[in-house]
mmCIF file of C-alpha atoms in Angstrom:
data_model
loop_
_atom_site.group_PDB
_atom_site.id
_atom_site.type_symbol
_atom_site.label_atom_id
_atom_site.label_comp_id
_atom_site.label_asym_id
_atom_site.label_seq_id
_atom_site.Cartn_x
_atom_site.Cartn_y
_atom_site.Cartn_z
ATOM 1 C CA UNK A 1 43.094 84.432 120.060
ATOM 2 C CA UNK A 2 40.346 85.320 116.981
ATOM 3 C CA UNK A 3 42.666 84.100 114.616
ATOM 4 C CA UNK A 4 42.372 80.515 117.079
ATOM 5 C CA UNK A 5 38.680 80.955 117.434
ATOM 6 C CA UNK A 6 38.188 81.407 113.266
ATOM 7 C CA UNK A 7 40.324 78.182 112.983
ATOM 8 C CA UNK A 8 37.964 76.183 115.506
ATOM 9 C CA UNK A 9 34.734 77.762 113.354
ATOM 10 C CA UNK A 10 36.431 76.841 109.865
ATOM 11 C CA UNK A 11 36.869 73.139 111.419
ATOM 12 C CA UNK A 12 33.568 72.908 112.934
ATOM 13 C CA UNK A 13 32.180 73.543 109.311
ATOM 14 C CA UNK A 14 34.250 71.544 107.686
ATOM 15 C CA UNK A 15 33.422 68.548 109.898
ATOM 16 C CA UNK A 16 29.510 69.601 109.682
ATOM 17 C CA UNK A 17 29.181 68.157 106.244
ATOM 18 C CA UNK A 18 30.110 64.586 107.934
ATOM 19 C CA UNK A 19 27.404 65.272 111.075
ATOM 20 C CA UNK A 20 23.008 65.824 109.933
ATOM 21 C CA UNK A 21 21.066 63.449 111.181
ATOM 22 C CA UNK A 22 16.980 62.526 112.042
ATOM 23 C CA UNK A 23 15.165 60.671 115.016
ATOM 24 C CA UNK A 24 13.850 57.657 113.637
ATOM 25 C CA UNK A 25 12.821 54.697 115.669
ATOM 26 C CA UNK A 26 10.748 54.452 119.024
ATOM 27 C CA UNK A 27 11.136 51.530 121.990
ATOM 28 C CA UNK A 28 8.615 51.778 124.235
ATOM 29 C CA UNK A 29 9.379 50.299 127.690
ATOM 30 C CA UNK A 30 12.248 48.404 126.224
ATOM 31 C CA UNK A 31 10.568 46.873 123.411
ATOM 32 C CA UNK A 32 11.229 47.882 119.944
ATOM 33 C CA UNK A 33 8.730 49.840 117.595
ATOM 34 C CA UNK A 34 11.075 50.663 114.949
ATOM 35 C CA UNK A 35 9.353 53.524 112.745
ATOM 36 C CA UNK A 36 6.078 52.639 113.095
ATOM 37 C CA UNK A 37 4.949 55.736 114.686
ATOM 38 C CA UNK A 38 7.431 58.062 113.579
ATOM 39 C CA UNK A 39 6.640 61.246 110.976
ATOM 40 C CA UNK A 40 10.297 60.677 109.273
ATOM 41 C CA UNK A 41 11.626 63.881 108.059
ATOM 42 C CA UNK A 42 12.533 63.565 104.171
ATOM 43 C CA UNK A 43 16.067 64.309 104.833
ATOM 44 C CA UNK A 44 18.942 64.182 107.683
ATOM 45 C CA UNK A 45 19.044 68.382 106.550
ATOM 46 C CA UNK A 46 18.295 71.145 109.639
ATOM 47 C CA UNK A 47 15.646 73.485 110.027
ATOM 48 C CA UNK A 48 17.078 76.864 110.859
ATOM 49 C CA UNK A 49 14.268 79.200 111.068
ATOM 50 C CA UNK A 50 12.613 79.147 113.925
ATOM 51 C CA UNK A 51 9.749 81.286 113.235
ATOM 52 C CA UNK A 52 8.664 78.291 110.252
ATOM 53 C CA UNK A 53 6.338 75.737 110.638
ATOM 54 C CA UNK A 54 8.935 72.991 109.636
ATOM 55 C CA UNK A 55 10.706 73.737 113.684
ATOM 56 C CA UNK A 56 7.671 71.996 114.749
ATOM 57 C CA UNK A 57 8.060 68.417 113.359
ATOM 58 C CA UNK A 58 10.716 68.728 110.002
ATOM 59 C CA UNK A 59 10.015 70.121 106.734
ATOM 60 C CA UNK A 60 7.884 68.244 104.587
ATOM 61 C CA UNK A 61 7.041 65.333 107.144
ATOM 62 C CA UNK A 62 3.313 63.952 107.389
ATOM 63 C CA UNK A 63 1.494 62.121 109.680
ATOM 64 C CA UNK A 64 1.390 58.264 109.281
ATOM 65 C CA UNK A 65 -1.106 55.386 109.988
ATOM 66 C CA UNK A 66 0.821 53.816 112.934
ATOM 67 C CA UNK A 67 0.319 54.945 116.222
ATOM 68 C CA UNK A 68 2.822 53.401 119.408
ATOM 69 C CA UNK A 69 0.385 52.885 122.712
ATOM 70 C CA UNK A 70 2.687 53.472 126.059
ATOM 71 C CA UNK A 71 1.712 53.898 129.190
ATOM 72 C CA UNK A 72 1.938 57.077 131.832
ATOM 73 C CA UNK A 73 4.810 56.233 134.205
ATOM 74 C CA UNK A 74 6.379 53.857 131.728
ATOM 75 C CA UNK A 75 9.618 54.792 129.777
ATOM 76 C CA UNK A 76 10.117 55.835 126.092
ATOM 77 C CA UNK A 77 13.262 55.433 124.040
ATOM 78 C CA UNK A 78 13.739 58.173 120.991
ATOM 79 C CA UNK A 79 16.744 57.004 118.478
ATOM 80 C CA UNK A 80 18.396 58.795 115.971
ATOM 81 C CA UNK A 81 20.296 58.444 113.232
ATOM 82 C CA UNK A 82 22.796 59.875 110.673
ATOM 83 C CA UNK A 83 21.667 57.748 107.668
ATOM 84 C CA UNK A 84 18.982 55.201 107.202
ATOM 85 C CA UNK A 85 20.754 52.750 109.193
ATOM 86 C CA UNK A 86 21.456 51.546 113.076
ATOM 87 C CA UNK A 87 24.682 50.829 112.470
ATOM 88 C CA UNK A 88 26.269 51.486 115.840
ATOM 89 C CA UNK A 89 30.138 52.178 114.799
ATOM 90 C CA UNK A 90 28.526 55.779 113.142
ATOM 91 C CA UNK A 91 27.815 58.731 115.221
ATOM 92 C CA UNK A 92 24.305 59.473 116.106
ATOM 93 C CA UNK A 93 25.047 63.067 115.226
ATOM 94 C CA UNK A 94 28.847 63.866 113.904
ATOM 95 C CA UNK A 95 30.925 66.319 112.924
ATOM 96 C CA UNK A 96 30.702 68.487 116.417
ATOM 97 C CA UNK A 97 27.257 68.941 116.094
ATOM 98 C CA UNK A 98 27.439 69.746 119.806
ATOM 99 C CA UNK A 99 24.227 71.346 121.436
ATOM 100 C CA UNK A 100 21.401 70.565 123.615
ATOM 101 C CA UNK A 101 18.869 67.101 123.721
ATOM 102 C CA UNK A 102 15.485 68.030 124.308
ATOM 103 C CA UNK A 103 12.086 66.142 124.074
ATOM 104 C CA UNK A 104 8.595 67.743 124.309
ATOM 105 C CA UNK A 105 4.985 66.123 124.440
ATOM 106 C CA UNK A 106 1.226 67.496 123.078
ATOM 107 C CA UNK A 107 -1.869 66.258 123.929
ATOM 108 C CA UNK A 108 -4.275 66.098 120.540
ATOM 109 C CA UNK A 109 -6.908 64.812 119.499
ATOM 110 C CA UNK A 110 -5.728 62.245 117.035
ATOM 111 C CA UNK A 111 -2.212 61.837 116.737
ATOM 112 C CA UNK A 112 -2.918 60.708 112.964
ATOM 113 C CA UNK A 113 -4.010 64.416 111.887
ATOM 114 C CA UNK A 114 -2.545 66.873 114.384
ATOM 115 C CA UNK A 115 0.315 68.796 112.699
ATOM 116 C CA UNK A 116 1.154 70.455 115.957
ATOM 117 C CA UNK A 117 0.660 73.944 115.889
ATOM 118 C CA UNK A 118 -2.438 74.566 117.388
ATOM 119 C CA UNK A 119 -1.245 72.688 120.927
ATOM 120 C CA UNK A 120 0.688 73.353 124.182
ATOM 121 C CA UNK A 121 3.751 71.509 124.249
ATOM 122 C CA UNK A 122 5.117 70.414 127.700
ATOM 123 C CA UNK A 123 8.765 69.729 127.913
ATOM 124 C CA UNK A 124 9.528 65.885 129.219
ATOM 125 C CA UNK A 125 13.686 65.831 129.428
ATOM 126 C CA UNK A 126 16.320 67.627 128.345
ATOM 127 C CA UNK A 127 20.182 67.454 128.546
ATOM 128 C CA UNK A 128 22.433 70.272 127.742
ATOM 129 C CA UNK A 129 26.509 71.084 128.585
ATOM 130 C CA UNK A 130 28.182 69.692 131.812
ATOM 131 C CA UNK A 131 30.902 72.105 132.555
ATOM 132 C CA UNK A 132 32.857 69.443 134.722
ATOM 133 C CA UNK A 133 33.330 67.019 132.039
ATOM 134 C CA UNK A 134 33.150 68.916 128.728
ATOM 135 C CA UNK A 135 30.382 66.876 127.783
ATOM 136 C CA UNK A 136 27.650 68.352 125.401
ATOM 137 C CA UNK A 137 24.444 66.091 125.156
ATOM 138 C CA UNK A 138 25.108 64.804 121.846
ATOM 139 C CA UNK A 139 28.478 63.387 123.442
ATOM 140 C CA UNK A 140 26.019 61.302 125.442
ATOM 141 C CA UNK A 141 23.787 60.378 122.603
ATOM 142 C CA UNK A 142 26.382 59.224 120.582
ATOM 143 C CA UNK A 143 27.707 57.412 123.272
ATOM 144 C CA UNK A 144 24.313 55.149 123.726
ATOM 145 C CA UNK A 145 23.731 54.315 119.716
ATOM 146 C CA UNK A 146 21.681 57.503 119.437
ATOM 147 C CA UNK A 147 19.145 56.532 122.406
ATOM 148 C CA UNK A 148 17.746 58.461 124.380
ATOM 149 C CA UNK A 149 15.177 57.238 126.956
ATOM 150 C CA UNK A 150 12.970 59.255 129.121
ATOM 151 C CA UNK A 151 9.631 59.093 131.742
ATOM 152 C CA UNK A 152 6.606 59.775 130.468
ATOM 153 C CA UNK A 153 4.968 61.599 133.132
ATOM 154 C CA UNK A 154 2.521 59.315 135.615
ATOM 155 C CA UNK A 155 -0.276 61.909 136.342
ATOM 156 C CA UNK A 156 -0.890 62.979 132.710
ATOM 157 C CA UNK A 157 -4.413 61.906 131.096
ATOM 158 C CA UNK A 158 -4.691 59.261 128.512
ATOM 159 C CA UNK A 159 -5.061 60.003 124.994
ATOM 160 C CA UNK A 160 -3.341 60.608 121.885
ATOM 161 C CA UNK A 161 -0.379 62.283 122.004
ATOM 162 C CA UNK A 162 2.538 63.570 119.728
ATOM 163 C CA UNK A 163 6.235 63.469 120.946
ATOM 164 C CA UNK A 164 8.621 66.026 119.551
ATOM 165 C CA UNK A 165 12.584 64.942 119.766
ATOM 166 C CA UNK A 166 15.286 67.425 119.409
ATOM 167 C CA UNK A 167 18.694 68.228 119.182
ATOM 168 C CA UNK A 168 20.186 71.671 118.503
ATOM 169 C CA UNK A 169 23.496 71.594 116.641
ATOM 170 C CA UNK A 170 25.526 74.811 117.884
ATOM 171 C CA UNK A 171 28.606 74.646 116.102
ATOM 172 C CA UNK A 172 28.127 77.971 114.035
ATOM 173 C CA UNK A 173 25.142 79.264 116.260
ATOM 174 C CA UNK A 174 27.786 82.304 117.042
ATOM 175 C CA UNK A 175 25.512 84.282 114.464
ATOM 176 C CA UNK A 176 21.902 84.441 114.278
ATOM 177 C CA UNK A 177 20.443 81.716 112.167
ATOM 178 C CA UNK A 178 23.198 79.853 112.593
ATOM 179 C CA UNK A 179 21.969 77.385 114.853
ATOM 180 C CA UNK A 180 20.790 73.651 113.354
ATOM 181 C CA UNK A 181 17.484 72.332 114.755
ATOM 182 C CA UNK A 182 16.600 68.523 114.365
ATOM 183 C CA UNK A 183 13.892 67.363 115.206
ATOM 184 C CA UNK A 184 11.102 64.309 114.577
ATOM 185 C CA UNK A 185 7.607 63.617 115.708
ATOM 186 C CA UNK A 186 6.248 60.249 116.834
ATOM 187 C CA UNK A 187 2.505 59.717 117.062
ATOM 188 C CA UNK A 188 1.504 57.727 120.366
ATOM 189 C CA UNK A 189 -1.470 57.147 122.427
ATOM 190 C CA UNK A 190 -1.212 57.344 126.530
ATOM 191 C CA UNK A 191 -2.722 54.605 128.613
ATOM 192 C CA UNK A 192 -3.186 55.532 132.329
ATOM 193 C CA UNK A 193 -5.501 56.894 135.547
ATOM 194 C CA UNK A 194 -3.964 60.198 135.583
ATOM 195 C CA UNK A 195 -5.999 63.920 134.532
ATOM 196 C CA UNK A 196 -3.422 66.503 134.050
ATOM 197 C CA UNK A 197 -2.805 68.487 131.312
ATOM 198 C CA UNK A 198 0.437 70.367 131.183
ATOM 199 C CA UNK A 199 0.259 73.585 129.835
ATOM 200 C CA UNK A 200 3.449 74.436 127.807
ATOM 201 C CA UNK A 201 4.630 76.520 124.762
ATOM 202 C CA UNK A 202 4.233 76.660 121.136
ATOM 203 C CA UNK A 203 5.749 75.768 118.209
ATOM 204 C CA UNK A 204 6.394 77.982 116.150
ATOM 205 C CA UNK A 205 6.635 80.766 118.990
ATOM 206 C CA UNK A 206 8.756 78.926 121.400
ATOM 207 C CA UNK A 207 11.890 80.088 120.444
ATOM 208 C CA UNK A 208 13.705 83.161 119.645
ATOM 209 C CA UNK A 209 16.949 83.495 117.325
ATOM 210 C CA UNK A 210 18.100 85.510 119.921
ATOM 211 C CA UNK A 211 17.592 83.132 123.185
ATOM 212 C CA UNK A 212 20.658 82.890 124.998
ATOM 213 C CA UNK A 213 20.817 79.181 124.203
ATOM 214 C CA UNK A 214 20.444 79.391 120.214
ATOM 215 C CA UNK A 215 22.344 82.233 119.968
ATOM 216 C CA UNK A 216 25.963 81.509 121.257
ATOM 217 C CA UNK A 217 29.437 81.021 120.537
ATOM 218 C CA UNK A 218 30.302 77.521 122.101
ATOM 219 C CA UNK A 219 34.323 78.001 121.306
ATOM 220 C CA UNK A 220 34.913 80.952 123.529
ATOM 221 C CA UNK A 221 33.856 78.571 126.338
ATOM 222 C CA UNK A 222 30.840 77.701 128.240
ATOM 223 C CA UNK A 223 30.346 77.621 132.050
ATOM 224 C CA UNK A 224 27.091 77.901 132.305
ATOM 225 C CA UNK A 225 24.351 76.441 128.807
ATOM 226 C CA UNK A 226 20.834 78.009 129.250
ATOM 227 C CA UNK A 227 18.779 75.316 127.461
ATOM 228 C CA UNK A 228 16.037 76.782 125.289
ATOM 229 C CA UNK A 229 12.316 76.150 126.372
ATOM 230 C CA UNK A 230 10.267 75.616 129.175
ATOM 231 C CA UNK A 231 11.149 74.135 132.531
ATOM 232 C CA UNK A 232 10.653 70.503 132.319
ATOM 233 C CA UNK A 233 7.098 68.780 133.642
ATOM 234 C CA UNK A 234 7.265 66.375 136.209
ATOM 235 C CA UNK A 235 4.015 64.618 137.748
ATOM 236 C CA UNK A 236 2.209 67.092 140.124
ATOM 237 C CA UNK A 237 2.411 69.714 138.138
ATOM 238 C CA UNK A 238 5.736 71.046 139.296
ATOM 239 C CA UNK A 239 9.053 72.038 137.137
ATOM 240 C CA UNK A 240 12.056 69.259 137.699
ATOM 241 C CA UNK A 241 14.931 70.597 139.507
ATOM 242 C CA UNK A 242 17.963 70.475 137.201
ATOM 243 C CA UNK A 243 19.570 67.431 137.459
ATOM 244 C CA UNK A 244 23.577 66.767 136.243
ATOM 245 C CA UNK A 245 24.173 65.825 132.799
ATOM 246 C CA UNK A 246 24.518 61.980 132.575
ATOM 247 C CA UNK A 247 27.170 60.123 132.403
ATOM 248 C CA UNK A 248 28.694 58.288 129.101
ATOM 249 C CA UNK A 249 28.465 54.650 128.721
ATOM 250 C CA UNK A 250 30.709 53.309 126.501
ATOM 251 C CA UNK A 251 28.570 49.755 126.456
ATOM 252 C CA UNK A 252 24.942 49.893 126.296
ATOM 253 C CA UNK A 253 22.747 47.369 128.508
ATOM 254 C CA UNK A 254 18.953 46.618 127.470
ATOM 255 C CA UNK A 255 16.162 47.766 128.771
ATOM 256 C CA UNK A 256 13.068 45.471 130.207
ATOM 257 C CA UNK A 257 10.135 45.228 127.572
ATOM 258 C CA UNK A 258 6.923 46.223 128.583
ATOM 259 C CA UNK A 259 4.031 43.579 128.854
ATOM 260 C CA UNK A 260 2.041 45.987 126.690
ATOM 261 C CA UNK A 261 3.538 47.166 123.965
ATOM 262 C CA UNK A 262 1.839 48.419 120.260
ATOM 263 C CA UNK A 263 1.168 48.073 116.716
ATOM 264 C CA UNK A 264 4.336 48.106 114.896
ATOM 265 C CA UNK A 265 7.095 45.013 113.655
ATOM 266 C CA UNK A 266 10.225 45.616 115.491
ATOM 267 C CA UNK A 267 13.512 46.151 113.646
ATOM 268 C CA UNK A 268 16.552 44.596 114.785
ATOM 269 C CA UNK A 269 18.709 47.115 116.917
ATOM 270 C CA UNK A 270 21.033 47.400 120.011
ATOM 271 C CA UNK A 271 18.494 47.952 123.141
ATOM 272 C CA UNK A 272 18.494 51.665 124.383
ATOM 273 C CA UNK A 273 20.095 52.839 127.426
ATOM 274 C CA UNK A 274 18.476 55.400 129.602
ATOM 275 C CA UNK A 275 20.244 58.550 130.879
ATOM 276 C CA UNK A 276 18.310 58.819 133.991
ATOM 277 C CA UNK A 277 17.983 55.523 135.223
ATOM 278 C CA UNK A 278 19.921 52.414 135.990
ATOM 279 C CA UNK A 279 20.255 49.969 132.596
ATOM 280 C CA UNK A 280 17.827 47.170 132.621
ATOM 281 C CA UNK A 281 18.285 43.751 131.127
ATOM 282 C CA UNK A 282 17.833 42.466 127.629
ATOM 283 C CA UNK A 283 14.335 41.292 126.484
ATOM 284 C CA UNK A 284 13.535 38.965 123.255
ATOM 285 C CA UNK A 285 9.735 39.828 122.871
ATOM 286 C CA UNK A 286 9.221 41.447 119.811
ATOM 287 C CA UNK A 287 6.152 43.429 118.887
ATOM 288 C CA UNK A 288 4.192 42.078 116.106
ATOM 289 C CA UNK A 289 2.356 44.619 113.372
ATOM 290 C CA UNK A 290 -1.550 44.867 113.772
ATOM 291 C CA UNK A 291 -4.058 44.491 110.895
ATOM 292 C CA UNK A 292 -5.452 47.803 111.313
ATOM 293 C CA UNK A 293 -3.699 51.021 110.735
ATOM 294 C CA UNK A 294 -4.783 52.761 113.462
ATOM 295 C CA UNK A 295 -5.695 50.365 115.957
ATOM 296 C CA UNK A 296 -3.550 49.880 119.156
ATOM 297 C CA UNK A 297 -2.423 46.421 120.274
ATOM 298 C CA UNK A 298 -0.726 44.123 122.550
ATOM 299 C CA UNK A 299 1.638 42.826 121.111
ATOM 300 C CA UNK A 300 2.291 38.839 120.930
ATOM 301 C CA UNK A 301 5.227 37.617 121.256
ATOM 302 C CA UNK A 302 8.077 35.436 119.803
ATOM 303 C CA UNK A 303 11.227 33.747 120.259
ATOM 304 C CA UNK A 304 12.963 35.085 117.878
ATOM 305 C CA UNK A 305 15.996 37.097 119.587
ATOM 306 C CA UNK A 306 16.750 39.281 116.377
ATOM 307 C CA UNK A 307 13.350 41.145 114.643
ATOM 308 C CA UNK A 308 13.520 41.695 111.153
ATOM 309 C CA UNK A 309 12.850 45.175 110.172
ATOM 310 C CA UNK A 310 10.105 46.576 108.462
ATOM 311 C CA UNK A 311 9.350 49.524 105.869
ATOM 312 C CA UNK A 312 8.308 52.485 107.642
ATOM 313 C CA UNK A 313 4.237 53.295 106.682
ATOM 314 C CA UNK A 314 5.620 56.502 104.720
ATOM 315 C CA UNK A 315 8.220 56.442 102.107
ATOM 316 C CA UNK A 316 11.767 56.113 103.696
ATOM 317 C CA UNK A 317 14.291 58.191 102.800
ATOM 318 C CA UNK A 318 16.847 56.375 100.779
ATOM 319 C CA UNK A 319 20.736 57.099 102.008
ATOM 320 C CA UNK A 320 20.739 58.978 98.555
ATOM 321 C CA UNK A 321 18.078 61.713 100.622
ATOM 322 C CA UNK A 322 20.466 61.701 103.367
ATOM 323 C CA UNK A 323 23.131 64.364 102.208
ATOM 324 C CA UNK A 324 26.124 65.211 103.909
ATOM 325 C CA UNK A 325 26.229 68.503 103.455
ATOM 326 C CA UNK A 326 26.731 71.958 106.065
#
């Protein structure tokens, strides 16, 4: 039996080198924002220290000019990415990263200068291990082009926010330190009647090396996956009851685009599919970029089915950056 388990470790590392990976673009309600918004990390390499200020939005990122306008109650799309492409026929996340999806939200003052640390961040969704199916949440992920699209809570208050995605690779987490964190921030501003203001945890502080949910041995079987954090917020102030892990589409349907959208030039893409809620249908309207940096905008839109992408506002990370490598 060990000398089984040390062969499953040995090919879990071996296929690691095939598997980092980043969160790079943004939809928001269906409609494509490419990386307008998003702090891109400098490489598809992990953060493993959880007591460092790079577990709160990547080493090295910085904030950026655009910020992505959606509304409370409306849906948001995170997607992410191996290499500096959306090429669907590539993993999101490869090589067994297997582990847990989770997304977070932080009210600041400007989203352009917050780094994060000096918030409350409120979890917004979260996947982790279904025991039934043997499905970890990056199964799912991969399974949608690297999408994943949750609610942004309809009662919060409107301002600038920052959105944290995550996904925690486990596959040598049996030791502490072991486990891969990879995460991205995207800057966006909230639009809506609502006043709350979620209380939440901090980052650094929010984890432990030791939680039971970082610190674990996924090949001596799982029935049970404690996902790290919070409880999640839902509208009301209450914690959502936990719902099953969703199901994997192996075709992904579009979303419906928003009537408001933001700033930013789409990029051309396959639409995101939600894990929560029924697929939507397939929109053409395309985001245009806004004259001002900062400013936030409806959009205007065109015919044109296929958006061409755009440069991100900081300097992209050429697939040279983007090492495979354990």
């Amino acid at each position: 039996m060990k000398t089984f388990t040390t062969s499953l470790l040995f090919l879990a590392s071996a296929s690691s080198v095939l598997g980092h990976a980043t969160w790079q673009q943004l939809w928001v309600d269906g409609v494509d924002q490419a990386k307008t918004c998003v702090r891109e990390p400098l490489s598809n390499s992990p953060v493993s220290d959880v007591t460092s200020k790079d577990i709160v939005c990547n080493a090295g990122t910085a904030a950026v000019a655009g910020i992505c306008a959606i509304n409370a109650g409306g849906e948001v799309t995170v997607e992410m990415h191996q290499h500096n492409t959306r090429d669907c026929s590539e993993e999101a996340i490869g090589g067994a990263h297997h582990g847990p999806v989770i997304i977070y939200m932080s009210k600041v003052d400007d989203a352009t200068t917050a780094d994060g640390t000096t918030g409350t961040w409120f979890k917004v969704a979260e996947d982790g291990y279904d025991a039934a199916t043997g499905k970890w949440a990056d199964d799912i992920l991969n399974a949608n082009c690297g999408k994943r699209t949750f609610t942004v809570p309809s009662d919060i208050a409107t301002g600038d926010y920052l959105i944290r995605a995550e996904e925690i690779a486990l596959h040598a987490a049996g030791s502490s330190g072991g486990a891969q964190f990879y995460m991205s921030c995207y800057q966006v501003h909230v639009q809506g009647t609502g006043s709350a203001t979620p209380t939440g945890v901090s980052f650094p502080g929010a984890y432990s090396a030791t939680d039971p949910g970082i610190l674990i041995n996924i090949y001596n079987g799982v029935d049970v996956y404690q996902i790290p954090g919070p409880d999640v917020y839902v509208s009301g102030g209450g914690a959502a009851a936990p719902a099953p892990a969703p199901v994997a589409s192996s075709s992904a349907a579009a979303p419906v685009a928003s009537a408001t959208a933001v700033v930013p030039v789409a990029s051309s893409s396959s639409a995101p599919v939600a894990t929560s809620a029924p697929a939507a249908v397939e929109t053409s309207a395309a985001p245009v970029a806004s004259a001002t940096s900062t400013a936030i905008a409806s959009p205007i839109e065109t015919s044109v089915a296929s958006p061409v992408e755009t440069a991100a506002p900081v300097t992209t990370p050429v697939d040279d950056e983007y090492e495979d490598c354990e």
